[in-house]
PDB file of C-alpha atoms in Angstrom:
ATOM      1  CA  MET A1116     165.337 -65.539 -86.544  1.00 82.00           C
ATOM      2  CA  THR A1117     166.347 -62.645 -84.371  1.00 86.00           C
ATOM      3  CA  ARG A1118     165.739 -62.587 -80.662  1.00 85.00           C
ATOM      4  CA  VAL A1119     162.814 -60.475 -79.491  1.00 81.00           C
ATOM      5  CA  ARG A1120     163.448 -58.472 -76.369  1.00 80.00           C
ATOM      6  CA  ARG A1121     160.268 -58.357 -74.335  1.00 76.00           C
ATOM      7  CA  GLY A1122     159.843 -54.762 -73.355  1.00 78.00           C
ATOM      8  CA  TYR A1123     157.948 -52.828 -70.769  1.00 88.00           C
ATOM      9  CA  THR A1124     154.403 -53.390 -72.099  1.00 88.00           C
ATOM     10  CA  ALA A1125     153.768 -56.711 -70.359  1.00 88.00           C
ATOM     11  CA  ARG A1126     155.543 -55.554 -67.223  1.00 90.00           C
ATOM     12  CA  ARG A1127     153.436 -52.404 -67.086  1.00 93.00           C
ATOM     13  CA  ARG A1128     150.253 -54.469 -67.467  1.00 93.00           C
ATOM     14  CA  ARG A1129     151.283 -56.807 -64.663  1.00 93.00           C
ATOM     15  CA  THR A1130     152.294 -54.024 -62.296  1.00 94.00           C
ATOM     16  CA  LYS A1131     148.973 -52.308 -62.933  1.00 95.00           C
ATOM     17  CA  ILE A1132     147.152 -55.500 -61.979  1.00 95.00           C
ATOM     18  CA  ARG A1133     149.431 -55.953 -58.945  1.00 95.00           C
ATOM     19  CA  LEU A1134     148.652 -52.436 -57.731  1.00 95.00           C
ATOM     20  CA  PHE A1135     144.933 -53.180 -58.034  1.00 95.00           C
ATOM     21  CA  ALA A1136     145.313 -56.414 -56.055  1.00 95.00           C
ATOM     22  CA  SER A1137     147.880 -55.187 -53.549  1.00 94.00           C
ATOM     23  CA  SER A1138     145.397 -55.281 -50.671  1.00 94.00           C
ATOM     24  CA  PHE A1139     144.334 -58.882 -51.347  1.00 94.00           C
ATOM     25  CA  ARG A1140     145.581 -61.668 -49.057  1.00 95.00           C
ATOM     26  CA  GLY A1141     148.199 -64.297 -49.818  1.00 95.00           C
ATOM     27  CA  ALA A1142     148.830 -65.471 -53.362  1.00 95.00           C
ATOM     28  CA  HIS A1143     145.938 -63.334 -54.614  1.00 95.00           C
ATOM     29  CA  SER A1144     148.239 -60.333 -54.387  1.00 94.00           C
ATOM     30  CA  ARG A1145     151.522 -61.978 -55.388  1.00 94.00           C
ATOM     31  CA  LEU A1146     151.059 -64.446 -58.236  1.00 94.00           C
ATOM     32  CA  THR A1147     150.213 -63.002 -61.635  1.00 93.00           C
ATOM     33  CA  ARG A1148     147.634 -65.564 -62.744  1.00 95.00           C
ATOM     34  CA  THR A1149     145.678 -65.607 -59.492  1.00 96.00           C
ATOM     35  CA  THR A1150     145.943 -61.832 -59.295  1.00 96.00           C
ATOM     36  CA  THR A1151     144.279 -61.407 -62.689  1.00 96.00           C
ATOM     37  CA  GLN A1152     141.564 -63.910 -61.747  1.00 96.00           C
ATOM     38  CA  GLN A1153     140.881 -62.120 -58.479  1.00 96.00           C
ATOM     39  CA  LYS A1154     140.784 -58.756 -60.245  1.00 96.00           C
ATOM     40  CA  MET A1155     138.142 -60.049 -62.662  1.00 97.00           C
ATOM     41  CA  ARG A1156     136.188 -61.526 -59.788  1.00 96.00           C
ATOM     42  CA  ALA A1157     136.391 -58.288 -57.785  1.00 96.00           C
ATOM     43  CA  LEU A1158     135.164 -56.198 -60.708  1.00 97.00           C
ATOM     44  CA  VAL A1159     132.256 -58.583 -61.326  1.00 97.00           C
ATOM     45  CA  SER A1160     131.288 -58.383 -57.653  1.00 96.00           C
ATOM     46  CA  ALA A1161     131.520 -54.592 -57.671  1.00 97.00           C
ATOM     47  CA  HIS A1162     129.285 -54.368 -60.737  1.00 97.00           C
ATOM     48  CA  ARG A1163     126.721 -56.765 -59.270  1.00 96.00           C
ATOM     49  CA  ASP A1164     126.667 -55.096 -55.859  1.00 97.00           C
ATOM     50  CA  ARG A1165     126.092 -51.610 -57.236  1.00 96.00           C
ATOM     51  CA  GLY A1166     122.614 -52.737 -58.245  1.00 94.00           C
ATOM     52  CA  ARG A1167     122.152 -54.651 -55.013  1.00 97.00           C
ATOM     53  CA  GLN A1168     123.106 -51.575 -52.974  1.00 97.00           C
ATOM     54  CA  LYS A1169     120.316 -49.565 -54.595  1.00 96.00           C
ATOM     55  CA  ARG A1170     117.812 -52.299 -53.739  1.00 96.00           C
ATOM     56  CA  ASP A1171     119.060 -52.584 -50.157  1.00 96.00           C
ATOM     57  CA  PHE A1172     118.811 -48.855 -49.493  1.00 96.00           C
ATOM     58  CA  ARG A1173     115.317 -48.689 -50.962  1.00 94.00           C
ATOM     59  CA  ARG A1174     114.250 -51.556 -48.661  1.00 95.00           C
ATOM     60  CA  LEU A1175     115.815 -49.770 -45.676  1.00 95.00           C
ATOM     61  CA  TRP A1176     114.000 -46.522 -46.453  1.00 93.00           C
ATOM     62  CA  ILE A1177     110.671 -48.311 -46.883  1.00 93.00           C
ATOM     63  CA  THR A1178     111.160 -50.121 -43.561  1.00 93.00           C
ATOM     64  CA  ARG A1179     111.981 -46.884 -41.739  1.00 91.00           C
ATOM     65  CA  ILE A1180     108.974 -45.025 -43.149  1.00 88.00           C
ATOM     66  CA  ASN A1181     106.668 -47.953 -42.386  1.00 88.00           C
ATOM     67  CA  ALA A1182     107.915 -48.203 -38.795  1.00 88.00           C
ATOM     68  CA  VAL A1183     107.286 -44.526 -38.072  1.00 87.00           C
ATOM     69  CA  THR A1184     103.896 -44.490 -39.807  1.00 86.00           C
ATOM     70  CA  ARG A1185     102.679 -47.470 -37.770  1.00 84.00           C
ATOM     71  CA  GLU A1186     104.178 -46.130 -34.543  1.00 81.00           C
ATOM     72  CA  ASN A1187     102.574 -42.696 -34.724  1.00 73.00           C
ATOM     73  CA  GLU A1188      99.505 -43.828 -36.671  1.00 71.00           C
ATOM     74  CA  VAL A1189     100.417 -41.270 -39.275  1.00 62.00           C
ATOM     75  CA  SER A1190      98.412 -43.051 -41.923  1.00 67.00           C
ATOM     76  CA  HIS A1191      97.724 -46.664 -41.143  1.00 75.00           C
ATOM     77  CA  SER A1192     100.537 -48.056 -43.286  1.00 83.00           C
ATOM     78  CA  TYR A1193     103.393 -47.192 -45.600  1.00 85.00           C
ATOM     79  CA  SER A1194     101.407 -48.072 -48.701  1.00 86.00           C
ATOM     80  CA  ARG A1195      98.574 -45.684 -47.779  1.00 86.00           C
ATOM     81  CA  LEU A1196     101.063 -42.879 -47.152  1.00 85.00           C
ATOM     82  CA  ILE A1197     102.737 -43.365 -50.533  1.00 85.00           C
ATOM     83  CA  HIS A1198      99.353 -43.677 -52.245  1.00 88.00           C
ATOM     84  CA  ASN A1199      98.233 -40.361 -50.727  1.00 86.00           C
ATOM     85  CA  LEU A1200     101.507 -38.733 -51.764  1.00 86.00           C
ATOM     86  CA  TYR A1201     100.914 -39.789 -55.368  1.00 87.00           C
ATOM     87  CA  LYS A1202      97.272 -38.696 -55.231  1.00 88.00           C
ATOM     88  CA  ARG A1203      98.369 -35.213 -54.163  1.00 88.00           C
ATOM     89  CA  GLN A1204     101.121 -35.292 -56.827  1.00 87.00           C
ATOM     90  CA  LEU A1205     103.881 -34.811 -54.267  1.00 81.00           C
ATOM     91  CA  LEU A1206     106.745 -36.567 -55.969  1.00 81.00           C
ATOM     92  CA  LEU A1207     109.029 -37.444 -53.081  1.00 81.00           C
ATOM     93  CA  ASN A1208     111.424 -40.323 -53.403  1.00 86.00           C
ATOM     94  CA  ARG A1209     111.631 -42.699 -50.464  1.00 88.00           C
ATOM     95  CA  LYS A1210     114.939 -41.321 -49.230  1.00 90.00           C
ATOM     96  CA  ILE A1211     113.546 -37.934 -48.139  1.00 89.00           C
ATOM     97  CA  PRO A1212     110.588 -39.222 -46.056  1.00 88.00           C
ATOM     98  CA  ALA A1213     112.939 -41.784 -44.466  1.00 92.00           C
ATOM     99  CA  GLN A1214     115.310 -38.985 -43.418  1.00 92.00           C
ATOM    100  CA  ILE A1215     112.364 -36.978 -42.075  1.00 89.00           C
ATOM    101  CA  ALA A1216     111.103 -40.077 -40.220  1.00 88.00           C
ATOM    102  CA  ILE A1217     114.431 -40.488 -38.430  1.00 90.00           C
ATOM    103  CA  LEU A1218     115.257 -36.865 -37.697  1.00 91.00           C
ATOM    104  CA  ASN A1219     111.806 -35.399 -37.032  1.00 88.00           C
ATOM    105  CA  LYS A1220     108.854 -37.756 -36.610  1.00 83.00           C
ATOM    106  CA  ASN A1221     106.402 -34.926 -35.978  1.00 85.00           C
ATOM    107  CA  CYS A1222     107.214 -33.406 -39.362  1.00 84.00           C
ATOM    108  CA  LEU A1223     106.214 -36.622 -41.131  1.00 83.00           C
ATOM    109  CA  TYR A1224     103.032 -36.690 -39.041  1.00 84.00           C
ATOM    110  CA  ILE A1225     102.193 -33.129 -40.124  1.00 84.00           C
ATOM    111  CA  ILE A1226     102.900 -33.910 -43.792  1.00 83.00           C
ATOM    112  CA  SER A1227     100.641 -36.945 -43.724  1.00 82.00           C
ATOM    113  CA  LYS A1228      97.804 -35.025 -42.038  1.00 82.00           C
ATOM    114  CA  LYS A1229      98.044 -32.286 -44.691  1.00 83.00           C
ATOM    115  CA  ILE A1230      97.938 -34.907 -47.453  1.00 82.00           C
ATOM    116  CA  ILE A1231      94.869 -36.673 -46.084  1.00 78.00           C
ATOM    117  CA  LYS A1232      92.820 -33.473 -45.787  1.00 73.00           C
TER     118      LYS A1232
END
């Protein structure tokens, strides 16, 4: 049986994985087997945390809106403010009122007073 010369395919695959893991510490960036394991683990974590990031930001926005509404007595609570927004068919996501709450509290106060009337 003739000798098979292993070409560039496997080497290219390994270098691609090494480039991905080049910023990892220790053997996780040097040894091929641990590098591939760490790459799989990193991609799983990235996929999981994309969903988690959306949840975390939504919680942050809700907390910010609630803090400003209770502070200025805009409308007694966050839930009442959102309920009034839906009643008036003002479809604002939570990001926009949170930005308004941080940058200009009076603007959120004015919006809520217009909604209630």
